[in-house]
mmCIF file of C-alpha atoms and ligand atoms in Angstrom:
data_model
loop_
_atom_site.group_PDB
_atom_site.id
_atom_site.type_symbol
_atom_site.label_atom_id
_atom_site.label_comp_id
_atom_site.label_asym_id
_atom_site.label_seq_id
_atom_site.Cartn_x
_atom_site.Cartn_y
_atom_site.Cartn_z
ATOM 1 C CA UNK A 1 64.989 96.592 6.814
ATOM 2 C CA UNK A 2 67.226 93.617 7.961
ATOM 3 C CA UNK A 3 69.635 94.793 10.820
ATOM 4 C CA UNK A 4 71.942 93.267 13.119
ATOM 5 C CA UNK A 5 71.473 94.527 16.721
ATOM 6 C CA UNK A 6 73.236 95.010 20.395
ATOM 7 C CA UNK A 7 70.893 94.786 22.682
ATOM 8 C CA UNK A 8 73.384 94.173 25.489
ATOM 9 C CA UNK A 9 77.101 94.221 26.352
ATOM 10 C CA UNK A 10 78.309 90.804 26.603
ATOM 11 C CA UNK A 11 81.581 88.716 27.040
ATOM 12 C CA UNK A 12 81.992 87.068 23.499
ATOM 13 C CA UNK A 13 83.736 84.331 24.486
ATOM 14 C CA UNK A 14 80.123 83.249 26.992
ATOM 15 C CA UNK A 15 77.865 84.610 23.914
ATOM 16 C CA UNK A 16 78.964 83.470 21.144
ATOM 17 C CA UNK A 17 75.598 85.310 19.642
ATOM 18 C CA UNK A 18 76.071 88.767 20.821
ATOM 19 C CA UNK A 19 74.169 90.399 17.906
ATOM 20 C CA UNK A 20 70.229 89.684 17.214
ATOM 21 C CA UNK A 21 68.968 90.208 13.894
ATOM 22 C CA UNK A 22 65.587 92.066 13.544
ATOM 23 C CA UNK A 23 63.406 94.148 11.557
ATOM 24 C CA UNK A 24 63.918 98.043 11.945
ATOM 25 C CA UNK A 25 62.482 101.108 10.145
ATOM 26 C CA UNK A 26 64.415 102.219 7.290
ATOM 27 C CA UNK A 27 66.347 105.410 8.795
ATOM 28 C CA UNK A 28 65.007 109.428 7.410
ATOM 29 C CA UNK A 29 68.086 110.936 6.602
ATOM 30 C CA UNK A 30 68.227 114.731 8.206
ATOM 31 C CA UNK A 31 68.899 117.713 5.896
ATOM 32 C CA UNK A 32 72.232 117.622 5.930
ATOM 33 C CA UNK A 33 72.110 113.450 5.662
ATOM 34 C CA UNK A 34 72.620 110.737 3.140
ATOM 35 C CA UNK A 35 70.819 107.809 3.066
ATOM 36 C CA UNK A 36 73.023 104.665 2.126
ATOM 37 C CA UNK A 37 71.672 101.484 0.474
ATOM 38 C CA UNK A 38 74.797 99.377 2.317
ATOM 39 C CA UNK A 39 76.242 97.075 0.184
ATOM 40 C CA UNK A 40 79.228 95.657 2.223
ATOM 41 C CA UNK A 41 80.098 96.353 6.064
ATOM 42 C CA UNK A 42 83.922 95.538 7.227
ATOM 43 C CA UNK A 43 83.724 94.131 10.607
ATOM 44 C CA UNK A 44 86.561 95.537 12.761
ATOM 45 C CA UNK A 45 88.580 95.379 16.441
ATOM 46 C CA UNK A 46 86.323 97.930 17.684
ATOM 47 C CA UNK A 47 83.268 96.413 17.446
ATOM 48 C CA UNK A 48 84.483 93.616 19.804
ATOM 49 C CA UNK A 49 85.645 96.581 22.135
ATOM 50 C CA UNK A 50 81.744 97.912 21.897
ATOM 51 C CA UNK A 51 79.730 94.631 22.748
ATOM 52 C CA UNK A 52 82.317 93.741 25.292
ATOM 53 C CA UNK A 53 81.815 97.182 26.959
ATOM 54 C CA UNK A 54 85.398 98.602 26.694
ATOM 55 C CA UNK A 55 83.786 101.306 24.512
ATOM 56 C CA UNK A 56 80.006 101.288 25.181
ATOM 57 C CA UNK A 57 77.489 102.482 22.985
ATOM 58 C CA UNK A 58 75.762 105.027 25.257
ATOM 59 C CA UNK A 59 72.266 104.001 24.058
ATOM 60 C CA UNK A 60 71.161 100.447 23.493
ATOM 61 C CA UNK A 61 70.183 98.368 20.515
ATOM 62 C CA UNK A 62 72.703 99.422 18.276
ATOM 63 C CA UNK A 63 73.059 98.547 15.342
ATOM 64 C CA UNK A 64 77.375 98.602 15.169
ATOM 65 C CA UNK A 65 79.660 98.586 12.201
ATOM 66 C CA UNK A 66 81.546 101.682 10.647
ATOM 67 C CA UNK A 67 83.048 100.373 7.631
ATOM 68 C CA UNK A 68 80.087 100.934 5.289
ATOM 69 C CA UNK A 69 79.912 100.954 1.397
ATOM 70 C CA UNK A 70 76.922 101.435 -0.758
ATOM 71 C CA UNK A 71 74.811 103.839 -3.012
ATOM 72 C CA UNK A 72 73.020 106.834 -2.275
ATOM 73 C CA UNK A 73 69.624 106.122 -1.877
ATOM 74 C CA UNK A 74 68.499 109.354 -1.145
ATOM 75 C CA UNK A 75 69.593 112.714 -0.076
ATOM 76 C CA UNK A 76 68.580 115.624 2.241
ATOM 77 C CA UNK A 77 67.435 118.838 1.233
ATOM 78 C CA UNK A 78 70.680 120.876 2.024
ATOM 79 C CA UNK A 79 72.779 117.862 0.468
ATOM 80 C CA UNK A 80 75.002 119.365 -1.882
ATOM 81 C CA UNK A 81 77.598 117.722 -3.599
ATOM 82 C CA UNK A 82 76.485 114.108 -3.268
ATOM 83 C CA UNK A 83 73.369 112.635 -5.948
ATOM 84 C CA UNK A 84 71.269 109.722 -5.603
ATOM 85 C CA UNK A 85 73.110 106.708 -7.370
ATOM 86 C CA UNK A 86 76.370 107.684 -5.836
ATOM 87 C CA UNK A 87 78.979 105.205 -4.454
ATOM 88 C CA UNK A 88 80.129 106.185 -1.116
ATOM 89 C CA UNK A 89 81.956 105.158 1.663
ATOM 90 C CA UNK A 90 81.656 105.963 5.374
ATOM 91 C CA UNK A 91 84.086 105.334 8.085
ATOM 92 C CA UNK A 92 84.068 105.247 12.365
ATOM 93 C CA UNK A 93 83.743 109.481 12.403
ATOM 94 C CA UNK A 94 79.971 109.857 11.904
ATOM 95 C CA UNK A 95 80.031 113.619 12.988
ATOM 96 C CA UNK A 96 81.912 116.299 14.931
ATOM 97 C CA UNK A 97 80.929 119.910 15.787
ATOM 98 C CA UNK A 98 82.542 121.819 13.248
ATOM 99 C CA UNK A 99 83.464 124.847 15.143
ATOM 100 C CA UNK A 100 86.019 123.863 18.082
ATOM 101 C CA UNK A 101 89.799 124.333 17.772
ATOM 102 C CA UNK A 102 90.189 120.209 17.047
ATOM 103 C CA UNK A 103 87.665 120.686 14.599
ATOM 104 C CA UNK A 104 89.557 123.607 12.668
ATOM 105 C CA UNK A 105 92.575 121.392 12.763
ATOM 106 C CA UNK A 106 91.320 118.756 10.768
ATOM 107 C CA UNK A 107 91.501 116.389 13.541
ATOM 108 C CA UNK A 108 87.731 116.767 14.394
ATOM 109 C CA UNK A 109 88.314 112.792 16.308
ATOM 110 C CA UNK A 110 89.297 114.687 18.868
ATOM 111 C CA UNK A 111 86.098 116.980 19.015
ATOM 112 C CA UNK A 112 84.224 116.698 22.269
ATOM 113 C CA UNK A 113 80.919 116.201 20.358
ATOM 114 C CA UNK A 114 82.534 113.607 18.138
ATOM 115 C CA UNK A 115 79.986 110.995 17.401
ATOM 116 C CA UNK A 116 80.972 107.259 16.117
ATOM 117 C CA UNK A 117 78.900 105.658 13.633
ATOM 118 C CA UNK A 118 77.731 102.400 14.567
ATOM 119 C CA UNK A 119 77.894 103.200 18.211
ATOM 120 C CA UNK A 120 76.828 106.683 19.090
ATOM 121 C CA UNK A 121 74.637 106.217 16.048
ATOM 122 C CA UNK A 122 73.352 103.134 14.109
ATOM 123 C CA UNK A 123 75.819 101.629 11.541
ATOM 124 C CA UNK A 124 76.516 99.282 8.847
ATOM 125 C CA UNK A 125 75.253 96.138 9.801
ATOM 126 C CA UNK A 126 71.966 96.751 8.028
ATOM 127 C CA UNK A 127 70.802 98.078 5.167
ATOM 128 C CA UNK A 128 70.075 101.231 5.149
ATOM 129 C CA UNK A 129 72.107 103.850 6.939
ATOM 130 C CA UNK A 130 71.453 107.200 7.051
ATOM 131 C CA UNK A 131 75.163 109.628 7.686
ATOM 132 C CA UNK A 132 76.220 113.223 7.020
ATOM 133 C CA UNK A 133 77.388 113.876 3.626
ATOM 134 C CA UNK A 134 80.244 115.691 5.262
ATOM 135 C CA UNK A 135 81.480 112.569 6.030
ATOM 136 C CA UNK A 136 80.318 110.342 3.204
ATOM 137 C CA UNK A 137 83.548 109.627 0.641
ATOM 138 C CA UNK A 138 82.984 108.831 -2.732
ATOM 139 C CA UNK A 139 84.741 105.797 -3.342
ATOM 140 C CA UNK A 140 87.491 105.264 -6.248
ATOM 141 C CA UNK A 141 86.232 102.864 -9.186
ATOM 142 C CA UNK A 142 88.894 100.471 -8.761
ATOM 143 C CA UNK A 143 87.732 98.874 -5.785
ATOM 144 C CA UNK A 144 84.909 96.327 -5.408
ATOM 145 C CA UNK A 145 82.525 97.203 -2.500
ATOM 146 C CA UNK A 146 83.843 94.762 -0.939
ATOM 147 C CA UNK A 147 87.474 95.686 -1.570
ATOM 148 C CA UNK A 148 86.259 99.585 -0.065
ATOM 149 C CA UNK A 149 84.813 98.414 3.317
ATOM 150 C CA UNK A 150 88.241 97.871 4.939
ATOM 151 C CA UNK A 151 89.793 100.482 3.784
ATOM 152 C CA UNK A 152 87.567 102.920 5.545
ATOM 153 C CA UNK A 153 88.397 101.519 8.804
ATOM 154 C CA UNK A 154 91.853 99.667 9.330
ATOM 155 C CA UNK A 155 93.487 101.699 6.195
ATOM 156 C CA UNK A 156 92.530 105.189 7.208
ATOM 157 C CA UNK A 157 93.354 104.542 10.963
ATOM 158 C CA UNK A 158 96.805 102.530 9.244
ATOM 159 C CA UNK A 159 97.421 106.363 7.045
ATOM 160 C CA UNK A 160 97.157 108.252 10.206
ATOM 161 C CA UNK A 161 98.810 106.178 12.464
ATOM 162 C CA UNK A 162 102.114 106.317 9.841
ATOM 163 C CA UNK A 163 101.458 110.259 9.510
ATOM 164 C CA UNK A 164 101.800 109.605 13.634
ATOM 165 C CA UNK A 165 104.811 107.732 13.499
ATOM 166 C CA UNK A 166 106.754 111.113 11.450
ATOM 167 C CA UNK A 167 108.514 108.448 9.284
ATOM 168 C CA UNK A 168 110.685 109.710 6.570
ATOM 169 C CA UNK A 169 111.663 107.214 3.376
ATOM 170 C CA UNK A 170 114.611 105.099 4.993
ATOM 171 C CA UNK A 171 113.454 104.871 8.266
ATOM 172 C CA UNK A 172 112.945 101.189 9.841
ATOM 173 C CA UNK A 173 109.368 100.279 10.646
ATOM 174 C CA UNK A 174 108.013 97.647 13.040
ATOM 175 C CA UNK A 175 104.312 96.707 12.773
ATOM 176 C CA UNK A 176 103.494 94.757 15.985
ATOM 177 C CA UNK A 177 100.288 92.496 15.378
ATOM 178 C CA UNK A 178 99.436 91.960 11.579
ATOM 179 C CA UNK A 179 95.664 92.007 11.010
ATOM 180 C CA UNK A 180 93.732 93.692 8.906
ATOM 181 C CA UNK A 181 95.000 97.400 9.140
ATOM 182 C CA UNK A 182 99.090 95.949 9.554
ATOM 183 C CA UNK A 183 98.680 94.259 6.211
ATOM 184 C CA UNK A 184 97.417 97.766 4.837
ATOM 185 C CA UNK A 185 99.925 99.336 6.415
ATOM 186 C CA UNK A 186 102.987 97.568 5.281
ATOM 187 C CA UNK A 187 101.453 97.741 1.352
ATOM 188 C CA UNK A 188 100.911 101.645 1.887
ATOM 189 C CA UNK A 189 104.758 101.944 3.336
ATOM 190 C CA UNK A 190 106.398 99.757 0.733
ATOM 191 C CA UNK A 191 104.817 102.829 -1.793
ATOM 192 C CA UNK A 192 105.315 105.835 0.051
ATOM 193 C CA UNK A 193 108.752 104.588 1.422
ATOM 194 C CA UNK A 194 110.717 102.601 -0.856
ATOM 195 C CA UNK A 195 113.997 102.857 1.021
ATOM 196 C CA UNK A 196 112.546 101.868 4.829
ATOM 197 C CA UNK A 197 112.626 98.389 5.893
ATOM 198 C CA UNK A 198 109.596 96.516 7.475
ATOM 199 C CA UNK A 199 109.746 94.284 10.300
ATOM 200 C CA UNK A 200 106.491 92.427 11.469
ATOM 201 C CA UNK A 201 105.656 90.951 14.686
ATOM 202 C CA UNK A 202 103.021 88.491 14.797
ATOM 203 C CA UNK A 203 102.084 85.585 16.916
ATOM 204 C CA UNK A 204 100.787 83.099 14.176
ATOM 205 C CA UNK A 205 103.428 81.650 11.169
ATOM 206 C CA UNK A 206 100.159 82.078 9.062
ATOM 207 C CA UNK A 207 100.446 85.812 9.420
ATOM 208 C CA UNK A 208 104.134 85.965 9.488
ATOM 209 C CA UNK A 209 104.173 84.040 6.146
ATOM 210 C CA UNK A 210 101.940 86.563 4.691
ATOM 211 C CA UNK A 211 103.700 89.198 5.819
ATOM 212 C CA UNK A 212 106.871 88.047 4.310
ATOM 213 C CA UNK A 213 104.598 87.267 1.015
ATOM 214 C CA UNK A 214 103.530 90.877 1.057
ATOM 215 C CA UNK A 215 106.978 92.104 1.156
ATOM 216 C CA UNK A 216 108.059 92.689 4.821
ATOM 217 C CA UNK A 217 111.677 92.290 5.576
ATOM 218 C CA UNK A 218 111.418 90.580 8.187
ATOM 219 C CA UNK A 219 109.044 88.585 10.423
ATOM 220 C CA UNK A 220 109.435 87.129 14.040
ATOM 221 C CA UNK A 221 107.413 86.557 16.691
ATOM 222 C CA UNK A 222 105.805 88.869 19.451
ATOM 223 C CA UNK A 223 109.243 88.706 21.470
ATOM 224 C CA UNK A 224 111.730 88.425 18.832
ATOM 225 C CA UNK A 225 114.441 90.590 18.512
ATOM 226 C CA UNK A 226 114.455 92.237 15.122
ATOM 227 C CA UNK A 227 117.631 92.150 13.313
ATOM 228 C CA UNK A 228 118.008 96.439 13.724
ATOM 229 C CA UNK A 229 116.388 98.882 15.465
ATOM 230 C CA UNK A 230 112.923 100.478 15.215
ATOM 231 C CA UNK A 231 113.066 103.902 13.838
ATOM 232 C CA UNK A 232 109.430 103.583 14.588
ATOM 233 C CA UNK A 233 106.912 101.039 15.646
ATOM 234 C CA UNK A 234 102.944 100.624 15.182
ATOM 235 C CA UNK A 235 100.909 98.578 17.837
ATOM 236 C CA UNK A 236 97.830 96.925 16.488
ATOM 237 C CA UNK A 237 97.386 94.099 19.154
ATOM 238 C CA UNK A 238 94.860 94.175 21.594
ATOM 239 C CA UNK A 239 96.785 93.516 24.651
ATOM 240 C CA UNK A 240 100.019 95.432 27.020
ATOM 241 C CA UNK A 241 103.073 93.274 26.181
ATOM 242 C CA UNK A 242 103.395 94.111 22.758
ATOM 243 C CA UNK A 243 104.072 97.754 24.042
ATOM 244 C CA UNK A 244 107.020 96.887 26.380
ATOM 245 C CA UNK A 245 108.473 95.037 23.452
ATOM 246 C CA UNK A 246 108.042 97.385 21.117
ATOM 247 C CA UNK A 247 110.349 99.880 22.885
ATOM 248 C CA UNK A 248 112.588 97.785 23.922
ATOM 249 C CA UNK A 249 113.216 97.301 20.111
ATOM 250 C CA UNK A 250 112.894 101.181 19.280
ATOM 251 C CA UNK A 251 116.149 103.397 18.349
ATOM 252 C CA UNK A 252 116.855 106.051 20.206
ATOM 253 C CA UNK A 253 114.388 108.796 19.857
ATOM 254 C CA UNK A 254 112.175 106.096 18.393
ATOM 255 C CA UNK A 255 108.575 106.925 18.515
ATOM 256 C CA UNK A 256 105.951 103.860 19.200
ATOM 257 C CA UNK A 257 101.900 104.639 17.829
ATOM 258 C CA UNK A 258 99.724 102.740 19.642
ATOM 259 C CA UNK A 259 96.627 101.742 17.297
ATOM 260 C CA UNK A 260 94.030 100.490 19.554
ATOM 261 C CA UNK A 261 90.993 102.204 20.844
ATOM 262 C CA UNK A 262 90.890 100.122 24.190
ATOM 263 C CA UNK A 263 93.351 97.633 25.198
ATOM 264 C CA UNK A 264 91.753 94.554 26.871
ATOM 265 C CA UNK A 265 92.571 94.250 30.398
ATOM 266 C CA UNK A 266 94.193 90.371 30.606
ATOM 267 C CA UNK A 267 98.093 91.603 30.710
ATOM 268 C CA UNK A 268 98.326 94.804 32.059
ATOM 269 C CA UNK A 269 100.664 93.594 34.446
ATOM 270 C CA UNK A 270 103.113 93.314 31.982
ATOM 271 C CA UNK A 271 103.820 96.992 32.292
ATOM 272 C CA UNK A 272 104.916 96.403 35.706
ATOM 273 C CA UNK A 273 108.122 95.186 34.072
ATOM 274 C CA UNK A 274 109.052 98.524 33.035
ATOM 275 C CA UNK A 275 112.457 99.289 32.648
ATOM 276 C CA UNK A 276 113.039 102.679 32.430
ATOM 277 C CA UNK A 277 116.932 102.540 30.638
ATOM 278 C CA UNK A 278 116.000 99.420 28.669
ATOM 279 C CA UNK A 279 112.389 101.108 27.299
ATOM 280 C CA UNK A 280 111.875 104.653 27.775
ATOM 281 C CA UNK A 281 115.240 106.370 28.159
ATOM 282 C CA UNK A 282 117.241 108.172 25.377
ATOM 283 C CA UNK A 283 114.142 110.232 24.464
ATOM 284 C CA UNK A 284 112.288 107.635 23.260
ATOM 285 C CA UNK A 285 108.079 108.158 22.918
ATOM 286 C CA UNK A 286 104.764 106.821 23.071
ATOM 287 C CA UNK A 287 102.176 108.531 21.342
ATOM 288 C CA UNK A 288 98.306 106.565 20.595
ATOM 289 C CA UNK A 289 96.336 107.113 17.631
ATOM 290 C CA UNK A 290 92.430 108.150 18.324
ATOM 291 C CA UNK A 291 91.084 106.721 15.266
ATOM 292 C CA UNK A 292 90.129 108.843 12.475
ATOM 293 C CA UNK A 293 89.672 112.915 11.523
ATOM 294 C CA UNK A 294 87.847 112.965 7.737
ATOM 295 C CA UNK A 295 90.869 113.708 6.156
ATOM 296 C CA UNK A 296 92.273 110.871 6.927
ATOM 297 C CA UNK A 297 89.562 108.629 4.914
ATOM 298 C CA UNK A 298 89.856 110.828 2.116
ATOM 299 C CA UNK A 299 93.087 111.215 1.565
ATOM 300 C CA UNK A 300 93.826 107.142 2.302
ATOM 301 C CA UNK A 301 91.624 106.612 -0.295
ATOM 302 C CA UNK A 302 93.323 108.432 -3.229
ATOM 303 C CA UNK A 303 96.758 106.985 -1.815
ATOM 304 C CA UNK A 304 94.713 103.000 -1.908
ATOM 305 C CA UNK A 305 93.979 103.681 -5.522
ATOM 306 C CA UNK A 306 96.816 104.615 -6.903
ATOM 307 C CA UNK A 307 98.941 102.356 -5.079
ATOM 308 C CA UNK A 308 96.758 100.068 -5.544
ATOM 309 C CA UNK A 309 95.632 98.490 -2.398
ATOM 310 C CA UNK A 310 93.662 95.651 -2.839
ATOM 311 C CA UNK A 311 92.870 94.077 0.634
ATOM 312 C CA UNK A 312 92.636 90.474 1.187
ATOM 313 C CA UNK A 313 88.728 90.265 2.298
ATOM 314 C CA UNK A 314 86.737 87.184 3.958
ATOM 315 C CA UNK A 315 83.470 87.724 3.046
ATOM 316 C CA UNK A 316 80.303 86.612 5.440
ATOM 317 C CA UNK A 317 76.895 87.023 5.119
ATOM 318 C CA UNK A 318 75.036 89.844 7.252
ATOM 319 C CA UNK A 319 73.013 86.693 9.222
ATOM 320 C CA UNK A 320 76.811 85.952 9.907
ATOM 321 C CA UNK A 321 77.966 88.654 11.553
ATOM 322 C CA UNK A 322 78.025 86.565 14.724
ATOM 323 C CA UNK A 323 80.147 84.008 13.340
ATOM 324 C CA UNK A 324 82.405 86.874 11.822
ATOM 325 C CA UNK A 325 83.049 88.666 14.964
ATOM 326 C CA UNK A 326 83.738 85.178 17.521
ATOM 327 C CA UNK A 327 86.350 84.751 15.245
ATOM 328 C CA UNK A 328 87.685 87.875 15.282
ATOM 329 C CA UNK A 329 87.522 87.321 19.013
ATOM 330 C CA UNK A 330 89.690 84.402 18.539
ATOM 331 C CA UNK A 331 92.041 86.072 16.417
ATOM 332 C CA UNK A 332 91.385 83.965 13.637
ATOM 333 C CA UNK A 333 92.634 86.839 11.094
ATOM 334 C CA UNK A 334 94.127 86.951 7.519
ATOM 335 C CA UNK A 335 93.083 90.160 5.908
ATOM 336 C CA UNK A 336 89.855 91.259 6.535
ATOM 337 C CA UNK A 337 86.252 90.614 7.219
ATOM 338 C CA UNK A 338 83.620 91.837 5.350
ATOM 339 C CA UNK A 339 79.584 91.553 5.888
ATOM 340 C CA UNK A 340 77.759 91.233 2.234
ATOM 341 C CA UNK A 341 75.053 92.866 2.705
ATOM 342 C CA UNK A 342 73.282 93.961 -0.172
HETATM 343 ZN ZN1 LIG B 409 87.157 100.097 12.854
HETATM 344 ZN ZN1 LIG B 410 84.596 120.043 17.205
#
C-alpha cells in the first residue's frame, strides 16, 4: 500500500519534506482489530509536534496521522459489533488498558498504557490501517469523509476541552488562536450555549473575519483587550504568550484550558512576566486538556450531526502531505486540512 512515512525527527522549517512516501505491507488486523480502507486523513497540530520531536514517536518510520475515515475492510475474529462495509472513524486514542482507575473513568487518555495512533502505532496517512474496534466510531451519514476527518481530532479535543472549561449557557467564552478545532468550537458553543458570548483572539484579519462570519461576538487580536471578561478561555496556539493574556482577560474564578499537547519552546520567556495580582489571583485557574478519552469522539460526533457541523476542509492529496503540513507550520490555516486518500 501507498504510505507516507517518518523516518526521522526533523525541524520543518530546514525540511520542508519531512515525510517519504513508500510502499508498505498492508497491516493484519489482530482479533480484536479493524482493518480500515482510509479514505480521508485530517492533518493536525500534533503531527508537527511528532516530526519536530516535541512528542516523539518511540519507534521510527511511522506512518503519523490520527484523523482517519474509511470503510471496514475487514474484521478480526472477536470483532463484534462492527461488519465489513462499515464507515468508521478513528481518532488520536488508538488504545488504553482497560482496567486502571483512568480507564474506569472514561478518561482512558490518561491511562499509562495509552497508545496514540499514528505515533505509538501507524496511522492515517496510508491506506490501510488496522485499529481496535473499541475505538473505531461509526460515523453519522451527514458528513462527507472528508467533512468526518476533522472532527475526530480538533472537534473531539474542542468537546472536551469546553466540558473542561465547566461553562454553563451565559457564560463569556474566549477562544485564543482560531484554527481548525477554535472554528469547531465556537459552532459547537453557539448550539449548546445560546446565551454565552464568544470572543476570538487571533493573529491574522483572515481568521478574525471568519470568526466574526461564523458568529463570534467579537474578534481582536492576540493582545487585545476584549470588551468583558472571560468567564472562561480556551488556548489553541502553539506558543506561551497567549496564556499570560488569556488570564489577564479571565473573571475572577475564571478557568483557562490549555489545548495543546506540547507548546513550542520560542516564547517561554514570556511567562517570566507573570504577575501574580494581574493573572493568577482571585482564584483564578489553569487547567490543560490531554487530548482525547473515547467518549469524547463519540459523543462529539452525535452533538456535530445534529448541530450540524460542517467544517471548512482544504483538501490535499496523500503525495501532498508534505506540502499540507509546511503550511501548517507556517500557520497558513482556515479550517482544516484534509489528506484524500482513497
Ligand atoms: Zn490531532
Ligand atoms: Zn488504563
Amino acid at each position: 500500500m501507498k504510505a507516507m512515512i517518518l523516518n526521522r525527527i526533523c525541524n520543518i522549517n530546514e525540511n520542508l519534506h519531512p515525510l517519504e512516501l513508500t510502499d508498505l505491507p498492508v497491516p493484519v488486523p489482530k482479533d480484536d482489530e479493524v482493518l480500515i480502507k482510509v479514505s480521508a486523513c485530517g492533518v493536525c497540530h500534533t503531527e508537527l509536534d511528532e516530526i519536530e520531536g516535541r512528542t516523539p514517536p518511540p519507534v521510527l518510520p511511522v506512518v503519523p496521522g490520527h484523523q482517519i475515515v474509511g470503510k471496514i475492510e475487514k474484521t478480526g475474529e472477536k470483532v463484534k459489533k462492527l461488519r465489513k462495509g462499515d464507515r468508521v472513524g478513528v481518532g488520536w486514542i488508538h488504545s488504553a488498558c482497560g482496567k486502571c482507575r483512568f480507564c474506569f473513568e472514561g478518561n482512558e487518555n490518561l491511562c499509562a498504557h495509552f497508545e496514540a495512533t499514528g505515533r505509538d502505532i501507524n496511522g492515517g496517512y496510508a491506506e490501510y490501517a488496522a485499529v481496535p474496534e473499541k475505538f473505531s466510531y461509526p460515523i453519522p451519514g451527514i458528513f462527507s469523509d472528508m467533512e468526518a476527518a476533522p472532527l475526530l481530532c480538533a472537534g473531539a479535543i474542542g468537546y472536551r476541552s469546553i466540558r473542561l472549561t465547566g461553562m454553563k449557557d451565559g457564560d463569556t467564552l474566549g477562544l485564543i488562536g482560531f484554527g481548525a478545532s477554535a472554528h469547531i468550537v465556537l459552532q459547537m458553543v453557539k448550539y449548546k450555549y445560546p446565551k454565552s458570548k464568544i470572543f476570538v483572539f487571533a493573529r491574522s484579519s483572515g481568521e478574525r473575519d471568519f470568526a466574526k462570519e461564523l458568529g463570534a461576538y467579537w474578534a481582536g487580536d492576540i493582545e487585545d483587550e476584549p470588551p468583558e471578561k472571560l468567564c472562561c478561555a480556551i488556548d489553541t496556539t502553539p506558543v506561551w504568550k497567549p496564556i499570560l493574556e488569556g488570564l489577564k482577560n479571565l473573571e475572577k474564578g475564571g478557568r483557562l484550558v490549555v489545548n495543546a499537547i506540547r507548546k513550542e519552546e520560542i516564547d517561554k520567556e514570556s511567562l517570566l512576566e507573570i504577575d501574580y495580582p494581574e493573572h493568577l489571583w482571585l482564584e483564578k485557574e489553569i487547567k490543560s486538556v490531554a487530548n482525547v478519552a473515547g467518549r469524547d469522539i463519540s459523543e462529539f460526533l452525535e452533538l456535530a450531526a445534529e448541530i450540524p457541523i460542517k467544517p471548512e476542509v482544504q483538501e490535499y492529496r496523500l503525495e501532498d502531505a508534505n506540502k499540507a503540513l509546511v503550511e501548517l507550520k507556517k500557520r497558513k490555516i482556515r479550517g482544516a486540512k484534509v489528506l484524500r486518500v482513497g
